[in-house]
CSV table of C-alpha atoms in Angstrom, one decimal:
chain,number,residue,atom,x,y,z
L,14,MET,CA,-59.1,18.0,-8.1
L,15,SER,CA,-56.6,20.7,-10.1
L,16,LEU,CA,-54.3,19.8,-7.1
L,17,PHE,CA,-54.7,16.2,-7.9
L,18,ARG,CA,-54.0,16.2,-11.4
L,19,PHE,CA,-51.2,18.8,-11.0
L,20,ALA,CA,-49.6,16.1,-8.6
L,21,LEU,CA,-50.1,13.4,-11.2
L,22,PHE,CA,-48.3,15.2,-13.8
L,23,PHE,CA,-45.5,15.6,-11.8
L,24,ILE,CA,-44.9,12.3,-11.2
L,25,LEU,CA,-45.3,10.9,-14.5
L,26,SER,CA,-43.1,13.4,-15.8
L,27,ALA,CA,-40.3,12.6,-13.4
L,28,TRP,CA,-40.8,8.8,-14.2
L,29,ALA,CA,-40.4,9.6,-17.7
L,30,SER,CA,-37.5,11.5,-17.5
L,31,VAL,CA,-35.7,8.7,-15.8
L,32,HIS,CA,-36.5,6.2,-17.9
L,33,ALA,CA,-35.8,8.0,-21.0
L,34,ALA,CA,-31.9,8.5,-19.6
L,35,PRO,CA,-29.4,5.9,-20.9
L,36,LEU,CA,-28.6,2.8,-18.9
L,37,VAL,CA,-25.2,2.8,-17.3
L,38,PRO,CA,-23.7,-0.3,-15.5
L,39,ALA,CA,-24.4,0.3,-11.7
L,40,PRO,CA,-21.2,0.7,-9.3
L,41,THR,CA,-20.4,-2.7,-8.5
L,42,HIS,CA,-19.2,-1.5,-4.9
L,43,VAL,CA,-23.0,-1.0,-3.9
L,44,LEU,CA,-22.7,-5.0,-3.3
L,45,PHE,CA,-19.2,-4.9,-1.8
L,46,ASP,CA,-20.1,-4.5,2.0
L,47,GLY,CA,-22.2,-7.7,2.0
L,48,GLU,CA,-19.4,-9.4,0.2
L,49,ILE,CA,-16.8,-8.3,2.6
L,50,ARG,CA,-18.6,-9.3,5.5
L,51,ARG,CA,-19.7,-12.4,4.0
L,52,LEU,CA,-16.0,-13.1,3.7
L,53,VAL,CA,-14.7,-11.9,7.0
L,54,ASP,CA,-17.4,-13.9,8.6
L,55,GLU,CA,-16.4,-17.3,6.9
L,56,ALA,CA,-12.9,-16.9,7.8
L,57,GLY,CA,-13.9,-16.0,11.4
L,58,ILE,CA,-11.7,-12.8,11.5
L,59,PRO,CA,-12.5,-10.9,14.5
L,60,GLY,CA,-12.5,-7.4,12.9
L,61,ALA,CA,-12.2,-5.4,9.7
L,62,ALA,CA,-12.5,-2.0,8.4
L,63,TYR,CA,-12.5,-0.9,4.5
L,64,ALA,CA,-13.0,2.4,2.7
L,65,ILE,CA,-14.1,2.8,-1.1
L,66,VAL,CA,-13.1,6.1,-2.7
L,67,VAL,CA,-14.3,7.5,-5.9
L,68,ASP,CA,-13.4,10.7,-7.7
L,69,GLY,CA,-12.0,12.5,-4.9
L,70,ARG,CA,-14.2,11.5,-2.0
L,71,VAL,CA,-14.8,8.6,0.5
L,72,GLU,CA,-18.2,7.1,-0.6
L,73,SER,CA,-18.1,4.4,2.0
L,74,ALA,CA,-16.4,3.7,5.0
L,75,TYR,CA,-16.9,0.9,7.5
L,76,GLY,CA,-15.7,-1.5,10.4
L,77,ILE,CA,-16.6,-5.1,10.6
L,78,GLY,CA,-17.0,-7.2,13.9
L,79,VAL,CA,-14.8,-6.5,17.1
L,80,ARG,CA,-11.2,-5.1,18.0
L,81,GLU,CA,-10.2,-7.9,20.1
L,82,LEU,CA,-11.9,-11.4,19.8
L,83,GLY,CA,-14.2,-11.9,23.0
L,84,GLY,CA,-14.3,-8.2,23.5
L,85,LYS,CA,-17.2,-5.7,22.7
L,86,ALA,CA,-15.4,-2.7,21.4
L,87,PRO,CA,-16.6,-2.5,17.6
L,88,VAL,CA,-14.2,-1.7,14.8
L,89,ASP,CA,-15.2,1.4,12.7
L,90,ALA,CA,-13.7,3.1,10.2
L,91,ASP,CA,-11.6,5.1,12.3
L,92,THR,CA,-9.9,2.3,14.4
L,93,VAL,CA,-6.4,1.8,13.8
L,94,PHE,CA,-4.5,-1.0,12.6
L,95,ARG,CA,-0.9,-1.7,11.9
L,96,ILE,CA,-0.6,-1.6,7.8
L,97,ALA,CA,2.8,-3.2,8.0
L,98,SER,CA,4.3,-2.9,4.4
L,99,VAL,CA,1.7,-0.5,3.2
L,100,SER,CA,4.2,2.0,5.6
L,101,LYS,CA,6.7,1.5,2.4
L,102,THR,CA,4.1,3.7,0.0
L,103,PHE,CA,4.7,6.6,2.6
L,104,THR,CA,8.4,6.1,2.7
L,105,ALA,CA,8.6,6.6,-1.2
L,106,GLN,CA,6.8,9.6,-1.2
L,107,LEU,CA,9.0,11.4,1.2
L,108,VAL,CA,11.7,10.5,-0.9
L,109,ALA,CA,10.4,12.2,-4.0
L,110,THR,CA,9.2,15.1,-1.7
L,111,LEU,CA,12.9,15.6,-0.7
L,112,ALA,CA,14.2,14.9,-4.2
L,113,ASP,CA,12.1,17.5,-5.8
L,114,GLU,CA,13.5,19.9,-3.3
L,115,GLY,CA,17.0,19.2,-4.4
L,116,ARG,CA,17.3,17.9,-0.6
L,117,LEU,CA,18.0,14.0,-1.6
L,118,ASP,CA,19.1,12.5,-4.6
L,119,TRP,CA,17.9,9.4,-5.9
L,120,SER,CA,21.0,7.9,-6.9
L,121,LEU,CA,22.7,8.4,-3.6
L,122,PRO,CA,24.9,5.3,-2.9
L,123,LEU,CA,23.9,3.1,0.2
L,124,PRO,CA,27.0,3.5,2.1
L,125,ARG,CA,26.5,7.1,1.8
L,126,PHE,CA,23.1,7.1,4.3
L,127,ALA,CA,23.8,3.6,5.8
L,128,PRO,CA,27.5,3.5,6.4
L,129,GLU,CA,27.4,0.3,8.7
L,130,PHE,CA,25.9,-2.1,6.0
L,131,ARG,CA,27.9,-4.0,4.3
L,132,LEU,CA,27.9,-7.1,1.4
L,133,LYS,CA,30.6,-9.5,0.5
L,134,GLY,CA,32.8,-8.0,-1.9
L,135,GLY,CA,31.8,-4.6,-0.9
L,136,SER,CA,28.9,-4.9,-3.5
L,137,GLU,CA,27.0,-2.6,-1.7
L,138,GLN,CA,29.1,0.1,-3.3
L,139,ARG,CA,26.8,-0.3,-6.5
L,140,ILE,CA,23.2,0.1,-4.7
L,141,ARG,CA,21.4,3.2,-4.8
L,142,LEU,CA,18.9,4.5,-2.8
L,143,GLN,CA,16.5,3.9,-5.9
L,144,HIS,CA,17.6,0.2,-6.1
L,145,VAL,CA,16.4,0.2,-2.3
L,146,ILE,CA,12.9,1.9,-2.7
L,147,GLY,CA,12.4,-0.2,-5.8
L,148,GLN,CA,13.0,-3.5,-4.2
L,149,SER,CA,15.8,-4.2,-6.7
L,150,SER,CA,19.1,-4.4,-4.9
L,151,GLY,CA,19.7,-7.7,-6.3
L,152,LEU,CA,19.8,-9.4,-2.6
L,153,VAL,CA,17.7,-12.7,-1.9
L,154,PRO,CA,14.3,-12.0,-1.2
L,155,ASN,CA,13.5,-11.1,2.6
L,156,ALA,CA,17.0,-11.6,3.5
L,157,PHE,CA,17.3,-12.1,7.3
L,158,ASP,CA,13.7,-11.3,8.1
L,159,ASN,CA,13.5,-14.7,10.3
L,160,LEU,CA,16.0,-12.5,12.3
L,161,VAL,CA,13.7,-9.7,13.0
L,162,ASP,CA,10.9,-12.5,13.5
L,163,ALA,CA,12.9,-13.8,16.2
L,164,GLY,CA,13.2,-10.6,17.8
L,165,GLN,CA,16.8,-9.6,17.3
L,166,SER,CA,18.0,-6.1,17.0
L,167,LEU,CA,19.5,-4.4,13.8
L,168,GLN,CA,22.8,-3.9,15.4
L,169,GLN,CA,22.6,-7.9,15.5
L,170,ILE,CA,21.5,-8.5,12.3
L,171,LEU,CA,23.1,-6.1,10.2
L,172,PRO,CA,26.4,-8.0,10.6
L,173,GLN,CA,25.0,-11.1,8.8
L,174,PHE,CA,24.6,-9.2,5.6
L,175,ARG,CA,28.4,-9.4,5.3
L,176,THR,CA,27.9,-13.3,4.2
L,177,LEU,CA,25.9,-11.9,1.2
L,178,GLU,CA,26.4,-11.1,-2.4
L,179,PRO,CA,23.6,-9.6,-5.2
L,180,SER,CA,22.6,-12.2,-7.2
L,181,CYS,CA,22.2,-9.8,-10.2
L,182,ALA,CA,23.4,-6.1,-10.7
L,183,PRO,CA,21.0,-3.5,-8.9
L,184,GLY,CA,18.4,-2.6,-11.0
L,185,GLN,CA,18.1,-5.5,-12.7
L,186,CYS,CA,15.9,-7.9,-10.9
L,187,TYR,CA,13.2,-7.9,-8.2
L,188,GLY,CA,13.9,-9.0,-4.3
L,189,TYR,CA,11.6,-7.7,-1.9
L,190,GLN,CA,13.5,-6.1,1.3
L,191,ASN,CA,12.6,-4.9,4.5
L,192,ILE,CA,15.9,-4.7,6.5
L,193,LEU,CA,17.3,-3.0,3.6
L,194,TYR,CA,14.2,-0.9,3.0
L,195,GLY,CA,13.9,0.4,6.2
L,196,LEU,CA,17.4,1.9,6.3
L,197,SER,CA,16.1,4.5,3.8
L,198,VAL,CA,14.9,6.3,7.2
L,199,GLN,CA,18.5,7.2,7.7
L,200,ALA,CA,18.2,8.7,4.2
L,201,ILE,CA,15.5,10.5,5.0
L,202,GLU,CA,16.6,11.9,8.3
L,203,GLN,CA,20.0,13.0,7.4
L,204,ALA,CA,18.3,15.1,4.2
L,205,SER,CA,15.7,16.3,6.2
L,206,GLY,CA,17.5,16.9,9.6
L,207,ARG,CA,14.0,15.7,11.0
L,208,ARG,CA,12.7,12.3,12.7
L,209,TYR,CA,11.0,9.9,10.3
L,210,GLY,CA,7.6,10.0,12.1
L,211,ASP,CA,7.8,13.8,12.6
L,212,LEU,CA,8.8,14.4,9.2
L,213,LEU,CA,5.7,12.1,7.7
L,214,ALA,CA,3.3,13.8,10.0
L,215,GLN,CA,4.3,17.0,8.9
L,216,ARG,CA,4.4,16.6,5.3
L,217,VAL,CA,1.7,13.9,4.9
L,218,PHE,CA,-0.8,12.8,7.9
L,219,GLU,CA,-1.3,16.6,8.9
L,220,PRO,CA,-1.9,18.2,5.5
L,221,LEU,CA,-4.2,15.3,4.3
L,222,GLY,CA,-6.2,15.2,7.3
L,223,MET,CA,-4.6,11.8,8.3
L,224,GLU,CA,-6.1,12.0,12.2
L,225,HIS,CA,-5.6,8.9,13.4
L,226,ALA,CA,-2.5,7.9,11.5
L,227,SER,CA,0.9,7.7,13.4
L,228,VAL,CA,4.4,5.9,13.5
L,229,GLY,CA,5.6,3.4,16.1
L,230,ARG,CA,4.6,1.2,18.7
L,231,ASP,CA,4.3,3.6,21.6
L,232,ALA,CA,2.1,6.0,19.0
L,233,PHE,CA,0.1,2.7,18.5
L,234,PHE,CA,-0.9,2.0,22.2
L,235,ALA,CA,-2.0,5.7,22.4
L,236,ALA,CA,-4.7,5.4,20.2
L,237,PRO,CA,-8.0,4.4,22.3
L,238,ASP,CA,-9.7,3.1,19.3
L,239,ARG,CA,-7.0,0.5,18.2
L,240,ALA,CA,-7.3,-3.2,16.5
L,241,LEU,CA,-5.4,-5.8,18.5
L,242,PRO,CA,-3.7,-8.9,16.5
L,243,HIS,CA,-4.8,-12.6,16.1
L,244,VAL,CA,-3.0,-15.3,14.6
L,245,ARG,CA,-4.6,-18.7,14.1
L,246,ARG,CA,-3.7,-21.4,16.6
L,247,ASP,CA,-5.0,-24.8,17.2
L,248,GLY,CA,-7.6,-24.6,14.8
L,249,GLY,CA,-8.7,-20.9,15.6
L,250,TRP,CA,-8.0,-17.3,16.0
L,251,GLN,CA,-6.0,-16.2,19.4
L,252,ARG,CA,-5.0,-13.0,20.5
L,253,VAL,CA,-1.3,-12.1,20.6
L,254,GLU,CA,0.7,-9.2,21.8
L,255,VAL,CA,1.8,-6.2,19.6
L,256,GLU,CA,5.2,-7.3,18.6
L,257,PRO,CA,7.8,-4.8,18.7
L,258,ASN,CA,10.1,-6.3,15.9
L,259,TYR,CA,9.0,-4.8,12.6
L,260,TYR,CA,8.5,-1.3,14.4
L,261,GLN,CA,12.4,-0.7,14.4
L,262,LEU,CA,12.0,-0.5,10.7
L,263,PRO,CA,9.4,2.4,10.4
L,264,ALA,CA,10.0,3.3,7.0
L,265,ALA,CA,9.3,-0.4,5.9
L,266,ALA,CA,6.5,-1.2,8.5
L,267,GLY,CA,6.1,1.5,10.8
L,268,VAL,CA,2.8,3.4,10.3
L,269,ASN,CA,-0.1,2.9,12.0
L,270,ALA,CA,-3.6,4.2,10.5
L,271,SER,CA,-7.3,3.6,10.1
L,272,ALA,CA,-9.6,2.9,6.9
L,273,ASN,CA,-10.4,6.6,6.8
L,274,ASP,CA,-6.9,7.6,7.1
L,275,LEU,CA,-5.8,5.4,4.1
L,276,ALA,CA,-8.9,6.4,2.2
L,277,LEU,CA,-7.7,10.0,2.2
L,278,TRP,CA,-3.9,8.6,1.0
L,279,LEU,CA,-5.8,6.9,-1.6
L,280,ILE,CA,-7.3,10.3,-2.7
L,281,ALA,CA,-4.2,12.0,-2.7
L,282,GLN,CA,-2.9,9.3,-5.3
L,283,MET,CA,-5.5,10.2,-7.7
L,284,GLY,CA,-4.7,14.0,-7.7
L,285,GLY,CA,-6.8,14.7,-4.5
L,286,PHE,CA,-3.7,16.8,-2.8
L,287,PRO,CA,-1.3,18.4,-5.6
L,288,GLN,CA,0.4,20.5,-2.8
L,289,THR,CA,1.2,17.7,-1.0
L,290,VAL,CA,1.6,14.7,-3.4
L,291,ARG,CA,2.3,16.2,-6.7
L,292,ALA,CA,1.1,14.1,-9.7
L,293,ALA,CA,4.6,14.2,-11.4
L,294,ASP,CA,5.7,11.9,-8.0
L,295,VAL,CA,2.7,9.7,-8.2
L,296,ALA,CA,3.9,8.8,-12.3
L,297,MET,CA,7.4,8.4,-11.3
L,298,LEU,CA,6.7,6.2,-8.4
L,299,THR,CA,4.0,4.1,-10.1
L,300,THR,CA,6.0,3.5,-13.4
L,301,PRO,CA,6.9,-0.3,-13.9
L,302,ARG,CA,10.5,-1.0,-13.0
L,303,VAL,CA,11.0,-4.5,-12.3
L,304,THR,CA,9.0,-7.7,-12.8
L,305,THR,CA,7.6,-9.5,-9.9
L,306,PRO,CA,7.1,-13.2,-11.2
L,307,LYS,CA,5.8,-14.4,-7.8
L,308,ASP,CA,2.8,-12.0,-7.7
L,309,LEU,CA,1.8,-13.7,-11.0
L,310,ARG,CA,1.1,-16.7,-8.6
L,311,ARG,CA,-0.9,-15.2,-5.9
L,312,GLY,CA,-3.8,-16.7,-4.5
L,313,HIS,CA,-6.8,-15.3,-6.0
L,314,TRP,CA,-5.2,-12.8,-7.8
L,315,LYS,CA,-3.2,-15.3,-10.5
L,316,ASP,CA,-6.0,-15.9,-13.0
L,317,LEU,CA,-6.9,-12.3,-13.6
L,318,LEU,CA,-3.3,-10.5,-13.9
L,319,ALA,CA,-1.5,-10.1,-17.4
L,320,SER,CA,1.5,-8.9,-15.6
L,321,ALA,CA,3.1,-7.8,-12.3
L,322,HIS,CA,5.8,-5.3,-11.3
L,323,TYR,CA,7.4,-3.2,-8.6
L,324,GLY,CA,7.9,0.8,-9.2
L,325,LEU,CA,9.3,2.8,-6.2
L,326,GLY,CA,7.1,1.6,-3.2
L,327,TRP,CA,4.1,0.7,-5.1
L,328,ARG,CA,3.4,-2.5,-7.2
L,329,ILE,CA,1.6,-2.3,-10.5
L,330,TYR,CA,-0.6,-5.1,-11.7
L,331,ARG,CA,-2.4,-5.4,-15.0
L,332,ILE,CA,-5.5,-7.0,-15.5
L,333,GLY,CA,-5.8,-7.3,-19.1
L,334,GLY,CA,-4.5,-3.8,-20.5
L,335,GLU,CA,-5.9,-2.2,-17.1
L,336,PRO,CA,-3.4,-0.7,-14.5
L,337,ILE,CA,-4.3,-1.6,-10.7
L,338,VAL,CA,-1.5,0.0,-8.5
L,339,LEU,CA,-1.7,-1.3,-5.1
L,340,HIS,CA,0.6,-2.5,-2.0
L,341,ALA,CA,-0.4,-4.9,0.5
L,342,GLY,CA,1.3,-5.5,4.1
L,343,TRP,CA,1.6,-8.6,6.5
L,344,VAL,CA,2.8,-8.5,10.2
L,345,GLN,CA,2.1,-10.7,13.1
L,346,GLY,CA,-1.8,-10.4,13.8
L,347,TYR,CA,-2.6,-8.2,10.9
L,348,VAL,CA,-3.0,-7.7,7.1
L,349,ALA,CA,-3.7,-4.6,4.9
L,350,GLU,CA,-3.9,-3.8,1.4
L,351,ILE,CA,-4.8,-0.4,-0.4
L,352,SER,CA,-5.2,-0.4,-4.0
L,353,TYR,CA,-6.6,2.0,-6.9
L,354,SER,CA,-7.4,2.3,-10.4
L,355,PRO,CA,-5.9,5.8,-12.0
L,356,ARG,CA,-8.5,5.4,-14.8
L,357,LEU,CA,-11.8,4.6,-12.7
L,358,ARG,CA,-10.4,7.1,-10.0
L,359,THR,CA,-11.7,4.3,-7.7
L,360,GLY,CA,-9.5,3.2,-4.4
L,361,LEU,CA,-10.1,0.5,-2.3
L,362,VAL,CA,-8.4,0.1,1.7
L,363,VAL,CA,-9.1,-3.4,3.2
L,364,LEU,CA,-7.3,-3.8,6.9
L,365,LEU,CA,-8.1,-7.2,8.8
L,366,ASN,CA,-7.0,-7.7,12.6
L,367,ALA,CA,-5.9,-11.3,11.9
L,368,GLU,CA,-3.4,-13.0,9.6
L,369,SER,CA,-5.7,-14.1,6.8
L,370,GLY,CA,-3.4,-13.4,3.3
L,371,SER,CA,-6.3,-15.4,1.7
L,372,THR,CA,-8.8,-13.8,2.6
L,373,LEU,CA,-7.3,-10.5,1.7
L,374,ASN,CA,-6.3,-11.7,-1.7
L,375,GLU,CA,-10.3,-12.5,-2.4
L,376,ILE,CA,-11.5,-9.5,-1.4
L,377,GLY,CA,-9.0,-7.3,-3.2
L,378,SER,CA,-9.1,-9.3,-6.2
L,379,GLN,CA,-13.1,-9.8,-6.4
L,380,PHE,CA,-13.6,-6.1,-6.1
L,381,TRP,CA,-11.1,-5.2,-9.0
L,382,GLN,CA,-12.7,-8.1,-11.1
L,383,ARG,CA,-16.2,-7.1,-10.8
L,384,GLU,CA,-15.3,-3.0,-11.0
L,385,LEU,CA,-13.0,-3.7,-14.4
L,386,ALA,CA,-16.1,-5.7,-15.8
L,387,ALA,CA,-18.5,-3.4,-14.9
L,388,PHE,CA,-16.7,-0.3,-16.4
L,389,PRO,CA,-14.5,-1.9,-19.2
L,390,ALA,CA,-11.9,0.2,-20.6
L,391,PRO,CA,-11.8,1.6,-24.2
L,392,ALA,CA,-8.7,0.1,-26.3
L,393,GLU,CA,-7.0,3.5,-26.1
L,394,ALA,CA,-7.1,3.2,-22.3
L,395,THR,CA,-4.4,0.6,-22.2
L,396,ARG,CA,-1.6,3.1,-20.9
L,397,SER,CA,0.8,3.1,-18.1
L,398,ALA,CA,-0.2,3.4,-14.6
L,399,ALA,CA,1.0,6.5,-14.5
L,400,THR,CA,-0.3,8.4,-17.3
L,401,PRO,CA,-3.6,9.1,-15.9
L,402,ALA,CA,-2.3,10.5,-12.7
L,403,SER,CA,-1.0,13.8,-14.2
L,404,SER,CA,-4.4,14.9,-15.3
L,405,ARG,CA,-6.7,13.6,-11.9
L,406,THR,CA,-8.2,15.9,-9.6
L,407,ALA,CA,-9.8,15.7,-6.1
L,408,LYS,CA,-12.1,18.8,-6.4
L,409,PRO,CA,-14.2,20.3,-9.2
L,410,GLY,CA,-12.2,22.8,-10.9
L,411,ALA,CA,-9.0,22.3,-8.7
L,412,LYS,CA,-6.0,21.6,-11.5
L,413,VAL,CA,-2.9,19.6,-11.5
L,414,SER,CA,0.1,19.8,-13.3
L,415,ALA,CA,1.1,17.4,-15.9
L,416,SER,CA,5.1,17.8,-15.7
L,417,THR,CA,6.9,15.0,-16.9
L,418,PRO,CA,8.2,12.3,-14.4
L,419,GLY,CA,11.8,12.3,-15.8
L,420,LYS,CA,12.4,15.4,-13.1
L,421,ARG,CA,16.1,16.0,-11.6
L,422,ASN,CA,17.2,13.1,-9.6
L,423,ALA,CA,14.5,10.7,-10.9
L,424,PRO,CA,15.7,7.0,-11.4
L,425,ALA,CA,15.5,5.6,-14.8
L,426,ALA,CA,12.9,2.5,-14.9
L,427,ARG,CA,13.8,-0.8,-16.0
L,428,THR,CA,11.2,-3.4,-16.9
L,429,GLY,CA,12.9,-6.2,-18.3
L,430,ALA,CA,12.3,-9.7,-17.0
L,431,ALA,CA,13.7,-10.0,-13.5
L,432,ARG,CA,16.1,-13.0,-13.0
L,433,PRO,CA,15.1,-15.1,-10.0
L,434,ALA,CA,17.6,-14.5,-7.2
L,435,ALA,CA,19.5,-17.4,-6.1
L,436,PRO,CA,19.1,-18.4,-2.1
L,437,ALA,CA,22.0,-17.1,-0.1
L,438,ARG,CA,24.0,-19.7,2.0
L,439,ASN,CA,23.2,-17.4,5.4
L,440,ALA,CA,20.0,-15.9,4.2
L,441,ALA,CA,17.2,-17.8,5.6
L,442,ARG,CA,14.1,-16.1,4.6
L,443,SER,CA,11.3,-15.4,6.9
L,444,PRO,CA,8.2,-17.1,6.3
L,445,ARG,CA,6.1,-14.2,7.7
L,446,GLY,CA,7.9,-11.4,6.4
L,447,GLN,CA,6.4,-8.2,5.5
L,448,GLY,CA,4.9,-7.3,2.2
L,449,ALA,CA,2.1,-8.8,0.0
L,450,PRO,CA,0.4,-12.0,1.5
């Protein structure tokens, strides 16, 4: 009997202690698995992978569906996808790292690293590396991406730029580019003396433990666990070949990675690997620089956004006063997005092996709408996206320097309203260029 009384006392005490604790909002991501599976299923997407990171750890990472329509091999959190323009975030980090080391200058003129690139009237002379990485060259958006889609080589495409001239001064307006961004690989390789893919593996993939990440088409096919691409045709999804076209722009769209890999990349953005990704670099790269008006009309996001900007290789959205840092990508047969909240120290990875920008937008926007509703920010927390980055750490007890982003060679930010770029005569825009779907 005494043993029974002891057990009853223990149970009642435990119950009382739990129910005496103050109530807090339940994390909305506990419901996310069912929601993303529903959206993927409704769209008929063959396969997807996602990961959620919280406070420096991967809280959940799962695969949905199959790697190939009609196949049986399942997608899991280690399945490799093409991540398209999410590659740009890695390129920006490499430039920042080389600038920190004094080996590369953000103000490097474009002709110094891409002498073959010419614009009408010699206006390329005013474009700097920071304008390339910050999507503020002033050129018409997605200039000649249609030629990349058509399978033309860079040698065939680059002479076409001689017919263009910027519609605004560099740094003053937004114009999303892939070909121009891709030329930054030459600046990186000249400064480091190493090939882009090798440097990225050495400086980012390996230190972060991104075991399945790689660069290039050959590396993609070398991955035994890889998701294959699908496009919508004749009312349904059809498997297509892995096109080599955007792989010729590795700095813009050449990285392959899994959900687990990108989860580690997000943890690094939130202070988890300060020896590899410095807090000061994160602050600089995520400082809003030019407005991106088109994003304010982005499907499923448009009713949430108070503002949208591009930094250096990253987008910065604001939902109310809350910054969300993100980048999306789209290449034939795949869409991808990574995003994080500096205040909540929470991040999301979504990868789909089908071209469904609408589904991708719905997944991401719903996630952040619910997260921010569950954990509303106090009035004083409406700070810039960069501010919290200097004080975040990934592991208990780890310290991150709060150094100021105005470091040697750091480009100045411009946040004025962007003027729309006027269409150029011979710069046909790609209907399916890389970038945010």
